[in-house]
PDB file of C-alpha atoms in Angstrom:
ATOM      1  CA  ASP W   1     129.465 140.055 129.376  1.00  0.00           C
ATOM      2  CA  GLY W   2     133.255 139.999 129.737  1.00  0.00           C
ATOM      3  CA  GLY W   3     135.249 142.243 127.527  1.00  0.00           C
ATOM      4  CA  ILE W   4     137.106 145.412 126.872  1.00  0.00           C
ATOM      5  CA  THR W   5     135.192 148.766 126.651  1.00  0.00           C
ATOM      6  CA  GLN W   6     136.643 151.745 124.888  1.00  0.00           C
ATOM      7  CA  SER W   7     135.086 155.184 125.016  1.00  0.00           C
ATOM      8  CA  PRO W   8     134.358 157.415 123.281  1.00  0.00           C
ATOM      9  CA  LYS W   9     134.001 155.699 119.883  1.00  0.00           C
ATOM     10  CA  TYR W  10     134.533 158.965 118.050  1.00  0.00           C
ATOM     11  CA  LEU W  11     136.418 161.993 119.317  1.00  0.00           C
ATOM     12  CA  PHE W  12     137.364 165.362 117.751  1.00  0.00           C
ATOM     13  CA  ARG W  13     140.111 167.379 119.141  1.00  0.00           C
ATOM     14  CA  LYS W  14     141.180 170.903 118.421  1.00  0.00           C
ATOM     15  CA  GLU W  15     144.868 171.499 117.952  1.00  0.00           C
ATOM     16  CA  GLY W  16     146.571 172.196 121.249  1.00  0.00           C
ATOM     17  CA  GLN W  17     144.210 170.277 123.420  1.00  0.00           C
ATOM     18  CA  ASN W  18     144.781 167.069 125.375  1.00  0.00           C
ATOM     19  CA  VAL W  19     142.293 164.345 125.200  1.00  0.00           C
ATOM     20  CA  THR W  20     141.851 161.087 127.145  1.00  0.00           C
ATOM     21  CA  LEU W  21     140.635 157.790 125.740  1.00  0.00           C
ATOM     22  CA  SER W  22     139.202 155.360 128.178  1.00  0.00           C
ATOM     23  CA  CYS W  23     139.767 151.639 128.264  1.00  0.00           C
ATOM     24  CA  GLU W  24     138.128 149.284 130.864  1.00  0.00           C
ATOM     25  CA  GLN W  25     138.331 145.532 131.027  1.00  0.00           C
ATOM     26  CA  ASN W  26     136.488 143.046 133.203  1.00  0.00           C
ATOM     27  CA  LEU W  27     138.467 140.050 132.054  1.00  0.00           C
ATOM     28  CA  ASN W  28     140.836 140.132 135.126  1.00  0.00           C
ATOM     29  CA  HIS W  29     143.706 140.442 132.806  1.00  0.00           C
ATOM     30  CA  ASP W  30     147.146 141.473 134.105  1.00  0.00           C
ATOM     31  CA  ALA W  31     148.463 143.121 130.916  1.00  0.00           C
ATOM     32  CA  MET W  32     146.986 146.009 128.965  1.00  0.00           C
ATOM     33  CA  TYR W  33     148.160 147.706 125.817  1.00  0.00           C
ATOM     34  CA  TRP W  34     147.423 150.696 123.657  1.00  0.00           C
ATOM     35  CA  TYR W  35     147.995 150.501 119.913  1.00  0.00           C
ATOM     36  CA  ARG W  36     147.685 153.046 117.114  1.00  0.00           C
ATOM     37  CA  GLN W  37     146.479 152.004 113.656  1.00  0.00           C
ATOM     38  CA  ASP W  38     146.718 154.228 110.591  1.00  0.00           C
ATOM     39  CA  PRO W  39     145.104 153.440 107.268  1.00  0.00           C
ATOM     40  CA  GLY W  40     146.799 150.582 105.515  1.00  0.00           C
ATOM     41  CA  GLN W  41     149.276 150.140 108.304  1.00  0.00           C
ATOM     42  CA  GLY W  42     149.748 147.490 110.941  1.00  0.00           C
ATOM     43  CA  LEU W  43     149.334 148.220 114.657  1.00  0.00           C
ATOM     44  CA  ARG W  44     151.978 150.133 116.453  1.00  0.00           C
ATOM     45  CA  LEU W  45     152.503 149.862 120.161  1.00  0.00           C
ATOM     46  CA  ILE W  46     152.142 153.084 122.178  1.00  0.00           C
ATOM     47  CA  TYR W  47     152.346 151.883 125.805  1.00  0.00           C
ATOM     48  CA  TYR W  48     151.786 148.692 127.783  1.00  0.00           C
ATOM     49  CA  SER W  49     151.403 147.709 131.396  1.00  0.00           C
ATOM     50  CA  GLN W  50     151.884 144.333 133.030  1.00  0.00           C
ATOM     51  CA  ILE W  51     150.826 145.423 136.556  1.00  0.00           C
ATOM     52  CA  VAL W  52     149.067 148.128 138.449  1.00  0.00           C
ATOM     53  CA  ASN W  53     151.107 151.295 138.866  1.00  0.00           C
ATOM     54  CA  ASP W  54     153.744 150.232 136.263  1.00  0.00           C
ATOM     55  CA  PHE W  55     153.897 150.797 132.490  1.00  0.00           C
ATOM     56  CA  GLN W  56     156.463 150.815 129.736  1.00  0.00           C
ATOM     57  CA  LYS W  57     156.846 152.819 126.564  1.00  0.00           C
ATOM     58  CA  GLY W  58     156.240 151.134 123.266  1.00  0.00           C
ATOM     59  CA  ASP W  59     157.542 152.040 119.818  1.00  0.00           C
ATOM     60  CA  ILE W  60     155.722 155.354 119.455  1.00  0.00           C
ATOM     61  CA  ALA W  61     155.171 156.747 122.951  1.00  0.00           C
ATOM     62  CA  GLU W  62     156.147 160.337 122.249  1.00  0.00           C
ATOM     63  CA  GLY W  63     153.162 162.667 122.721  1.00  0.00           C
ATOM     64  CA  TYR W  64     151.168 160.142 124.783  1.00  0.00           C
ATOM     65  CA  SER W  65     150.838 159.374 128.459  1.00  0.00           C
ATOM     66  CA  VAL W  66     149.030 156.587 130.409  1.00  0.00           C
ATOM     67  CA  SER W  67     148.254 155.592 133.997  1.00  0.00           C
ATOM     68  CA  ARG W  68     147.341 152.179 135.576  1.00  0.00           C
ATOM     69  CA  GLU W  69     145.887 152.929 138.975  1.00  0.00           C
ATOM     70  CA  LYS W  70     143.474 150.079 138.762  1.00  0.00           C
ATOM     71  CA  LYS W  71     143.951 146.647 137.301  1.00  0.00           C
ATOM     72  CA  GLU W  72     140.807 147.066 135.074  1.00  0.00           C
ATOM     73  CA  SER W  73     141.556 150.549 133.692  1.00  0.00           C
ATOM     74  CA  PHE W  74     144.276 151.889 131.409  1.00  0.00           C
ATOM     75  CA  PRO W  75     143.386 155.361 130.110  1.00  0.00           C
ATOM     76  CA  LEU W  76     145.479 156.955 127.325  1.00  0.00           C
ATOM     77  CA  THR W  77     146.004 160.720 127.084  1.00  0.00           C
ATOM     78  CA  VAL W  78     146.908 162.150 123.703  1.00  0.00           C
ATOM     79  CA  THR W  79     148.751 165.384 124.417  1.00  0.00           C
ATOM     80  CA  SER W  80     149.212 168.461 122.394  1.00  0.00           C
ATOM     81  CA  ALA W  81     152.784 167.286 121.896  1.00  0.00           C
ATOM     82  CA  GLN W  82     151.534 164.537 119.531  1.00  0.00           C
ATOM     83  CA  LYS W  83     152.077 166.038 116.082  1.00  0.00           C
ATOM     84  CA  ASN W  84     149.869 163.743 114.073  1.00  0.00           C
ATOM     85  CA  PRO W  85     147.217 162.238 116.411  1.00  0.00           C
ATOM     86  CA  THR W  86     144.472 161.535 113.939  1.00  0.00           C
ATOM     87  CA  ALA W  87     144.243 157.764 113.960  1.00  0.00           C
ATOM     88  CA  PHE W  88     142.353 154.734 115.174  1.00  0.00           C
ATOM     89  CA  TYR W  89     143.300 153.785 118.711  1.00  0.00           C
ATOM     90  CA  LEU W  90     142.960 150.175 120.037  1.00  0.00           C
ATOM     91  CA  CYS W  91     143.142 148.972 123.588  1.00  0.00           C
ATOM     92  CA  ALA W  92     143.952 145.390 124.372  1.00  0.00           C
ATOM     93  CA  SER W  93     144.500 143.066 127.244  1.00  0.00           C
ATOM     94  CA  SER W  94     145.884 139.641 128.047  1.00  0.00           C
ATOM     95  CA  MET W  95     146.506 137.378 131.029  1.00  0.00           C
ATOM     96  CA  ILE W  96     150.271 137.807 130.846  1.00  0.00           C
ATOM     97  CA  THR W  97     152.576 139.468 128.359  1.00  0.00           C
ATOM     98  CA  VAL W  98     153.377 136.349 126.383  1.00  0.00           C
ATOM     99  CA  GLY W  99     151.843 133.046 125.691  1.00  0.00           C
ATOM    100  CA  ASN W 100     148.146 133.956 125.919  1.00  0.00           C
ATOM    101  CA  THR W 101     145.521 135.306 123.554  1.00  0.00           C
ATOM    102  CA  ILE W 102     145.273 139.022 123.362  1.00  0.00           C
ATOM    103  CA  TYR W 103     141.852 140.571 123.322  1.00  0.00           C
ATOM    104  CA  PHE W 104     140.912 143.919 121.781  1.00  0.00           C
ATOM    105  CA  GLY W 105     138.362 146.565 122.374  1.00  0.00           C
ATOM    106  CA  GLU W 106     136.289 148.061 119.485  1.00  0.00           C
ATOM    107  CA  GLY W 107     138.618 151.039 119.148  1.00  0.00           C
ATOM    108  CA  SER W 108     138.373 154.868 119.351  1.00  0.00           C
ATOM    109  CA  TRP W 109     138.544 157.156 116.302  1.00  0.00           C
ATOM    110  CA  LEU W 110     140.395 160.442 117.063  1.00  0.00           C
ATOM    111  CA  THR W 111     140.250 163.271 114.595  1.00  0.00           C
ATOM    112  CA  VAL W 112     142.020 166.666 114.955  1.00  0.00           C
ATOM    113  CA  VAL W 113     140.089 169.507 113.652  1.00  0.00           C
TER     114      VAL W 113
ATOM    115  CA  LYS U   1     164.337 143.445 115.158  1.00  0.00           C
ATOM    116  CA  GLN U   2     161.304 141.238 114.374  1.00  0.00           C
ATOM    117  CA  GLU U   3     159.395 142.040 111.215  1.00  0.00           C
ATOM    118  CA  VAL U   4     156.071 140.462 110.157  1.00  0.00           C
ATOM    119  CA  THR U   5     154.999 140.550 106.470  1.00  0.00           C
ATOM    120  CA  GLN U   6     151.751 139.539 104.993  1.00  0.00           C
ATOM    121  CA  ILE U   7     151.348 138.924 101.282  1.00  0.00           C
ATOM    122  CA  PRO U   8     149.252 139.841  99.385  1.00  0.00           C
ATOM    123  CA  ALA U   9     147.935 143.041 100.763  1.00  0.00           C
ATOM    124  CA  ALA U  10     144.610 142.400  99.169  1.00  0.00           C
ATOM    125  CA  LEU U  11     142.851 139.371  97.826  1.00  0.00           C
ATOM    126  CA  SER U  12     139.424 138.852  95.909  1.00  0.00           C
ATOM    127  CA  VAL U  13     138.073 135.395  95.394  1.00  0.00           C
ATOM    128  CA  PRO U  14     134.725 133.946  94.350  1.00  0.00           C
ATOM    129  CA  GLU U  15     132.509 132.544  97.081  1.00  0.00           C
ATOM    130  CA  GLY U  16     133.017 128.854  97.703  1.00  0.00           C
ATOM    131  CA  GLU U  17     136.653 128.765  96.953  1.00  0.00           C
ATOM    132  CA  ASN U  18     139.345 127.599  99.452  1.00  0.00           C
ATOM    133  CA  LEU U  19     142.051 130.169 100.053  1.00  0.00           C
ATOM    134  CA  VAL U  20     145.363 130.547 101.922  1.00  0.00           C
ATOM    135  CA  LEU U  21     146.687 133.775 103.514  1.00  0.00           C
ATOM    136  CA  ASN U  22     150.401 134.052 104.284  1.00  0.00           C
ATOM    137  CA  CYS U  23     152.358 135.463 107.121  1.00  0.00           C
ATOM    138  CA  SER U  24     156.168 135.517 107.434  1.00  0.00           C
ATOM    139  CA  PHE U  25     158.439 136.660 110.254  1.00  0.00           C
ATOM    140  CA  THR U  26     162.147 137.270 110.480  1.00  0.00           C
ATOM    141  CA  ASP U  27     163.025 136.065 113.934  1.00  0.00           C
ATOM    142  CA  SER U  28     162.044 132.427 114.675  1.00  0.00           C
ATOM    143  CA  ALA U  29     162.485 132.782 118.431  1.00  0.00           C
ATOM    144  CA  ILE U  30     158.732 133.346 118.995  1.00  0.00           C
ATOM    145  CA  TYR U  31     156.463 132.194 121.843  1.00  0.00           C
ATOM    146  CA  ASN U  32     153.321 132.073 119.636  1.00  0.00           C
ATOM    147  CA  LEU U  33     151.554 133.394 116.606  1.00  0.00           C
ATOM    148  CA  GLN U  34     147.976 134.682 116.432  1.00  0.00           C
ATOM    149  CA  TRP U  35     145.631 135.284 113.600  1.00  0.00           C
ATOM    150  CA  PHE U  36     142.971 137.995 113.893  1.00  0.00           C
ATOM    151  CA  ARG U  37     140.069 139.243 111.855  1.00  0.00           C
ATOM    152  CA  GLN U  38     139.289 143.033 111.676  1.00  0.00           C
ATOM    153  CA  ASP U  39     136.035 144.340 110.109  1.00  0.00           C
ATOM    154  CA  PRO U  40     136.094 147.988 108.879  1.00  0.00           C
ATOM    155  CA  GLY U  41     136.205 150.493 111.745  1.00  0.00           C
ATOM    156  CA  LYS U  42     136.142 147.703 114.390  1.00  0.00           C
ATOM    157  CA  GLY U  43     138.636 146.119 116.777  1.00  0.00           C
ATOM    158  CA  LEU U  44     140.424 142.851 116.174  1.00  0.00           C
ATOM    159  CA  THR U  45     138.907 139.480 116.896  1.00  0.00           C
ATOM    160  CA  SER U  46     141.226 136.618 117.730  1.00  0.00           C
ATOM    161  CA  LEU U  47     140.722 133.561 115.393  1.00  0.00           C
ATOM    162  CA  LEU U  48     143.444 131.211 116.259  1.00  0.00           C
ATOM    163  CA  LEU U  49     146.559 131.115 118.552  1.00  0.00           C
ATOM    164  CA  ILE U  50     149.416 128.733 117.795  1.00  0.00           C
ATOM    165  CA  GLN U  51     151.960 128.200 120.494  1.00  0.00           C
ATOM    166  CA  SER U  52     155.594 127.781 119.313  1.00  0.00           C
ATOM    167  CA  SER U  53     155.526 124.050 120.106  1.00  0.00           C
ATOM    168  CA  GLN U  54     152.463 123.369 117.908  1.00  0.00           C
ATOM    169  CA  ARG U  55     152.265 123.005 114.150  1.00  0.00           C
ATOM    170  CA  GLU U  56     148.628 123.901 113.573  1.00  0.00           C
ATOM    171  CA  GLN U  57     145.308 124.858 114.982  1.00  0.00           C
ATOM    172  CA  THR U  58     141.772 124.358 113.674  1.00  0.00           C
ATOM    173  CA  SER U  59     138.567 126.251 114.312  1.00  0.00           C
ATOM    174  CA  GLY U  60     135.589 125.450 112.054  1.00  0.00           C
ATOM    175  CA  ARG U  61     136.542 126.311 108.528  1.00  0.00           C
ATOM    176  CA  LEU U  62     139.767 127.844 109.535  1.00  0.00           C
ATOM    177  CA  ASN U  63     143.154 126.089 109.817  1.00  0.00           C
ATOM    178  CA  ALA U  64     146.410 127.851 110.793  1.00  0.00           C
ATOM    179  CA  SER U  65     149.762 126.307 110.367  1.00  0.00           C
ATOM    180  CA  LEU U  66     153.075 127.348 111.790  1.00  0.00           C
ATOM    181  CA  ASP U  67     156.645 126.535 110.578  1.00  0.00           C
ATOM    182  CA  LYS U  68     158.913 128.319 112.995  1.00  0.00           C
ATOM    183  CA  SER U  69     162.195 127.209 111.215  1.00  0.00           C
ATOM    184  CA  SER U  70     161.192 128.894 107.922  1.00  0.00           C
ATOM    185  CA  GLY U  71     159.377 131.797 109.723  1.00  0.00           C
ATOM    186  CA  ARG U  72     156.110 131.223 108.100  1.00  0.00           C
ATOM    187  CA  SER U  73     152.488 130.722 108.923  1.00  0.00           C
ATOM    188  CA  THR U  74     149.385 130.232 106.766  1.00  0.00           C
ATOM    189  CA  LEU U  75     145.763 130.684 107.399  1.00  0.00           C
ATOM    190  CA  TYR U  76     143.569 128.314 105.295  1.00  0.00           C
ATOM    191  CA  ILE U  77     139.900 129.216 104.852  1.00  0.00           C
ATOM    192  CA  ALA U  78     137.723 126.555 103.437  1.00  0.00           C
ATOM    193  CA  ALA U  79     134.568 127.095 101.392  1.00  0.00           C
ATOM    194  CA  SER U  80     134.807 130.932 101.655  1.00  0.00           C
ATOM    195  CA  GLN U  81     131.665 132.913 102.302  1.00  0.00           C
ATOM    196  CA  PRO U  82     130.828 136.645 101.709  1.00  0.00           C
ATOM    197  CA  GLY U  83     130.826 136.994 105.539  1.00  0.00           C
ATOM    198  CA  ASP U  84     134.534 136.186 105.538  1.00  0.00           C
ATOM    199  CA  SER U  85     135.349 139.456 103.915  1.00  0.00           C
ATOM    200  CA  ALA U  86     137.506 141.369 106.296  1.00  0.00           C
ATOM    201  CA  THR U  87     141.169 142.208 106.961  1.00  0.00           C
ATOM    202  CA  TYR U  88     143.195 139.389 108.464  1.00  0.00           C
ATOM    203  CA  LEU U  89     146.184 140.187 110.558  1.00  0.00           C
ATOM    204  CA  CYS U  90     148.848 137.962 112.058  1.00  0.00           C
ATOM    205  CA  ALA U  91     150.950 138.789 115.081  1.00  0.00           C
ATOM    206  CA  VAL U  92     153.934 137.104 116.684  1.00  0.00           C
ATOM    207  CA  THR U  93     154.877 137.300 120.262  1.00  0.00           C
ATOM    208  CA  GLY U  94     158.453 136.825 121.430  1.00  0.00           C
ATOM    209  CA  GLY U  95     161.641 137.227 119.590  1.00  0.00           C
ATOM    210  CA  ARG U  96     164.652 139.109 120.926  1.00  0.00           C
ATOM    211  CA  ASP U  97     162.565 142.158 122.110  1.00  0.00           C
ATOM    212  CA  ASP U  98     159.666 140.035 123.580  1.00  0.00           C
ATOM    213  CA  LYS U  99     156.871 142.101 121.998  1.00  0.00           C
ATOM    214  CA  ILE U 100     153.784 141.438 119.979  1.00  0.00           C
ATOM    215  CA  ILE U 101     154.471 142.443 116.444  1.00  0.00           C
ATOM    216  CA  PHE U 102     151.744 142.764 113.916  1.00  0.00           C
ATOM    217  CA  GLY U 103     151.727 142.438 110.152  1.00  0.00           C
ATOM    218  CA  LYS U 104     149.888 144.947 108.016  1.00  0.00           C
ATOM    219  CA  GLY U 105     147.128 142.567 107.109  1.00  0.00           C
ATOM    220  CA  THR U 106     145.535 141.061 104.070  1.00  0.00           C
ATOM    221  CA  ARG U 107     142.253 142.623 102.997  1.00  0.00           C
ATOM    222  CA  LEU U 108     140.031 139.743 101.798  1.00  0.00           C
ATOM    223  CA  HIS U 109     136.988 140.315  99.650  1.00  0.00           C
ATOM    224  CA  ILE U 110     134.746 137.315  98.894  1.00  0.00           C
ATOM    225  CA  LEU U 111     132.691 137.772  95.781  1.00  0.00           C
ATOM    226  CA  PRO U 112     129.099 136.666  95.969  1.00  0.00           C
TER     227      PRO U 112
END
């Protein structure tokens, strides 16, 4: 089935560690996005990419890094520089940046212990 | 800067009632508006997409309207069911910064 796969579903990180969240899509979408969702809050954009080997910072990029080496993959690394990383992370994709439906993965829960 | 507001933040209604969820945005220069459903601990599922040139979209018991000039959209749910209980988010694409901006959502609870 076509869709977006995020892994792991749950992840625990010790302070000072970097962790990487995986996002894979088989929808042949050009654009991919990472959002962060905190309880009772809307989604905030971390990074987005419209094409392979290119990506742009969103509203809250500090403490995060991404890569886009393949069209179908857009991993997110949460670095130790992110001061409050505990959150629900959502990956999404769409055909182009604007005008088309955006599809979401099932999300990854990251908890700092 | 585009801002998207959803009121109320939470809503409880008895099963079978028709209901309306509201979404407002500050910059009317949008490409489209989407309504999503989110179940607890899950990702977002797209319900309806309205292009800026359209006034409404319908899917089953759902009807979404768009009034760009007033910066408003509504999601109408007919004959509500307990399975409709979820958080509903709206998002607009476009505006001066050409981004997808989400509201904080309305948490809907349908009482059996």
